[in-house]
Coordinates of C-alpha atoms in Angstrom, one line a residue:
X1 CA -0.3 0.3 0.6
X2 CA 3.0 2.7 1.1
X3 CA 4.1 1.9 -2.5
X4 CA 1.1 2.7 -4.8
X5 CA 0.6 5.9 -2.2
X6 CA 4.9 6.8 -3.4
X7 CA 3.9 5.5 -6.5
X8 CA 1.1 7.7 -7.4
X9 CA 2.6 11.6 -6.1
X10 CA 5.6 10.5 -7.5
X11 CA 3.6 10.0 -10.8
X12 CA 1.3 13.0 -9.7
X13 CA 4.4 15.4 -9.9
X14 CA 6.2 14.0 -12.7
X15 CA 2.8 14.7 -14.4
X16 CA 2.5 18.4 -13.2
X17 CA 6.2 19.2 -14.0
X18 CA 5.5 17.7 -17.5
X19 CA 2.1 19.9 -17.6
X20 CA 4.3 22.7 -16.9
X21 CA 7.1 21.9 -18.9
X22 CA 4.7 21.4 -22.1
X23 CA 2.7 24.8 -21.1
X24 CA 6.2 26.5 -20.9
X25 CA 6.5 29.2 -23.9
X26 CA 9.3 30.9 -25.3
X27 CA 8.6 34.4 -25.5
X28 CA 9.2 34.9 -29.3
X29 CA 7.0 39.1 -28.9
X30 CA 8.4 40.9 -31.7
X31 CA 10.5 43.1 -28.3
X32 CA 12.9 40.3 -27.3
X33 CA 14.0 39.2 -31.2
X34 CA 17.3 39.9 -30.9
X35 CA 18.4 42.8 -34.8
X36 CA 21.8 43.0 -35.6
X37 CA 23.3 45.9 -34.5
X38 CA 23.2 48.7 -37.3
X39 CA 26.4 48.6 -39.7
X40 CA 29.2 51.5 -39.6
X41 CA 29.1 53.9 -42.5
X42 CA 33.2 52.7 -42.4
X43 CA 32.2 49.1 -42.6
X44 CA 29.1 49.8 -45.1
X45 CA 31.9 51.9 -47.3
X46 CA 34.1 49.0 -47.2
X47 CA 32.8 46.9 -50.1
X48 CA 33.4 49.8 -52.7
X49 CA 36.9 50.2 -51.5
X50 CA 37.5 46.3 -51.7
X51 CA 36.3 46.9 -55.0
X52 CA 38.4 49.8 -55.8
X53 CA 41.2 48.1 -54.8
X54 CA 40.0 45.2 -57.5
X55 CA 40.3 47.2 -60.2
X56 CA 43.9 49.0 -58.7
X57 CA 45.1 45.5 -59.1
X58 CA 43.9 44.1 -62.9
X59 CA 41.9 41.7 -60.6
X60 CA 38.5 41.4 -62.2
X61 CA 38.1 38.2 -59.9
X62 CA 38.1 40.0 -57.1
X63 CA 36.2 42.7 -57.8
X64 CA 33.4 40.6 -58.9
X65 CA 33.4 39.3 -55.5
X66 CA 32.0 42.2 -54.0
X67 CA 28.7 41.8 -55.5
X68 CA 25.9 38.7 -54.3
X69 CA 26.1 35.9 -56.2
X70 CA 22.7 37.5 -58.2
X71 CA 23.8 40.9 -57.6
X72 CA 23.2 43.6 -61.3
X73 CA 25.0 46.8 -61.9
X74 CA 22.9 49.2 -63.6
X75 CA 25.4 51.2 -65.4
X76 CA 24.9 54.4 -67.8
X77 CA 23.5 54.0 -70.5
X78 CA 23.8 50.6 -70.8
X79 CA 22.2 47.1 -70.3
X80 CA 21.6 45.2 -66.8
X81 CA 24.4 43.2 -66.2
X82 CA 23.0 40.9 -63.9
X83 CA 25.2 37.4 -61.4
X84 CA 28.7 37.9 -60.7
X85 CA 30.9 35.6 -63.6
X86 CA 28.7 38.4 -65.5
X87 CA 29.6 41.4 -63.4
X88 CA 33.6 40.1 -63.8
X89 CA 33.0 40.1 -67.4
X90 CA 32.2 43.5 -66.7
X91 CA 34.5 44.8 -64.7
X92 CA 37.6 43.1 -67.0
X93 CA 36.0 45.6 -69.7
X94 CA 37.1 48.5 -67.6
X95 CA 40.1 46.9 -66.5
X96 CA 41.2 46.5 -70.2
X97 CA 40.0 49.8 -71.1
X98 CA 43.3 50.7 -69.5
X99 CA 41.9 51.6 -65.7
X100 CA 45.7 53.3 -63.8
X101 CA 43.3 54.5 -60.4
X102 CA 39.9 53.8 -58.6
X103 CA 38.9 56.2 -55.6
X104 CA 35.7 56.2 -53.7
X105 CA 34.6 58.6 -51.1
X106 CA 31.6 57.2 -49.0
X107 CA 29.0 60.4 -48.4
X108 CA 26.5 58.5 -46.2
X109 CA 25.5 54.9 -45.4
X110 CA 23.4 53.8 -43.6
X111 CA 21.3 50.1 -42.6
X112 CA 18.4 48.1 -41.4
X113 CA 19.1 44.6 -40.3
X114 CA 20.9 42.5 -42.9
X115 CA 20.5 46.0 -45.9
X116 CA 22.1 48.5 -46.0
X117 CA 23.0 51.2 -48.2
X118 CA 25.9 53.2 -49.7
X119 CA 25.7 57.1 -52.0
X120 CA 29.3 58.3 -52.7
X121 CA 31.7 59.4 -55.5
X122 CA 34.9 58.0 -57.1
X123 CA 36.8 58.5 -59.7
X124 CA 38.7 56.4 -62.4
X125 CA 41.9 57.1 -63.9
X126 CA 42.5 55.8 -67.4
X127 CA 45.3 55.9 -69.8
X128 CA 44.4 56.8 -73.1
X129 CA 45.1 56.4 -76.7
X130 CA 47.7 59.1 -76.4
X131 CA 49.6 58.0 -73.5
X132 CA 46.9 60.9 -71.6
X133 CA 45.6 60.1 -68.5
X134 CA 41.0 59.9 -68.9
X135 CA 39.4 60.8 -65.5
X136 CA 35.7 60.0 -64.9
X137 CA 34.5 61.2 -62.0
X138 CA 30.6 61.1 -60.8
X139 CA 28.7 59.3 -57.9
X140 CA 27.2 55.9 -56.6
X141 CA 24.6 54.0 -54.8
X142 CA 24.9 51.1 -53.8
X143 CA 22.3 48.3 -52.2
X144 CA 24.2 46.5 -49.7
X145 CA 23.1 43.2 -47.9
X146 CA 25.0 40.6 -44.9
X147 CA 26.2 37.3 -46.5
X148 CA 26.7 34.3 -44.3
X149 CA 30.0 35.4 -43.5
X150 CA 29.2 39.0 -42.4
X151 CA 30.8 41.2 -45.1
X152 CA 28.6 43.3 -47.1
X153 CA 28.2 42.7 -50.7
X154 CA 26.1 44.5 -53.2
X155 CA 22.9 43.6 -54.2
X156 CA 22.6 46.1 -57.0
X157 CA 25.1 48.9 -58.2
X158 CA 24.1 52.4 -59.8
X159 CA 26.4 54.9 -61.0
X160 CA 26.6 58.2 -63.0
X161 CA 29.3 60.3 -64.4
X162 CA 29.0 64.0 -63.6
X163 CA 30.3 65.4 -67.3
X164 CA 27.0 67.0 -69.2
X165 CA 25.3 64.2 -71.2
X166 CA 26.5 65.3 -75.2
X167 CA 24.6 67.0 -77.4
X168 CA 22.6 64.5 -80.6

């Protein structure tokens, strides 16, 4: 009889604990979800600084690696270029055109979660046909995303130069 009473007590306590643990739910309200800390302007601008270094090194593969695998370039007066492989080919064209220097300067950059943007200015220098230097200056916008490794990569890049449009 004592065994039966002890067994009932044990199972009653066990049942109460099981009910308690099964009813306990994690609080998943929006207030408790941790959002990534906003990136600094320095972090967001690193993508374009790495890009400029790759162009100066004449490394189109490295230049393309700062873009997401499915990223798109929206170059001025040209068709959209989509996909890292096509982006690499595009930038190889700039290298083949005689690029000798590339500089970027971030004007503004912000992030919200794993998405961000950067706007800035650029200066590209090319070796001209008469061994002169051709300078192209302009502005750019990048839509950025933090990848699985935590690095900011470009999803969409768009730019234009500061020269006035040519009259037709």
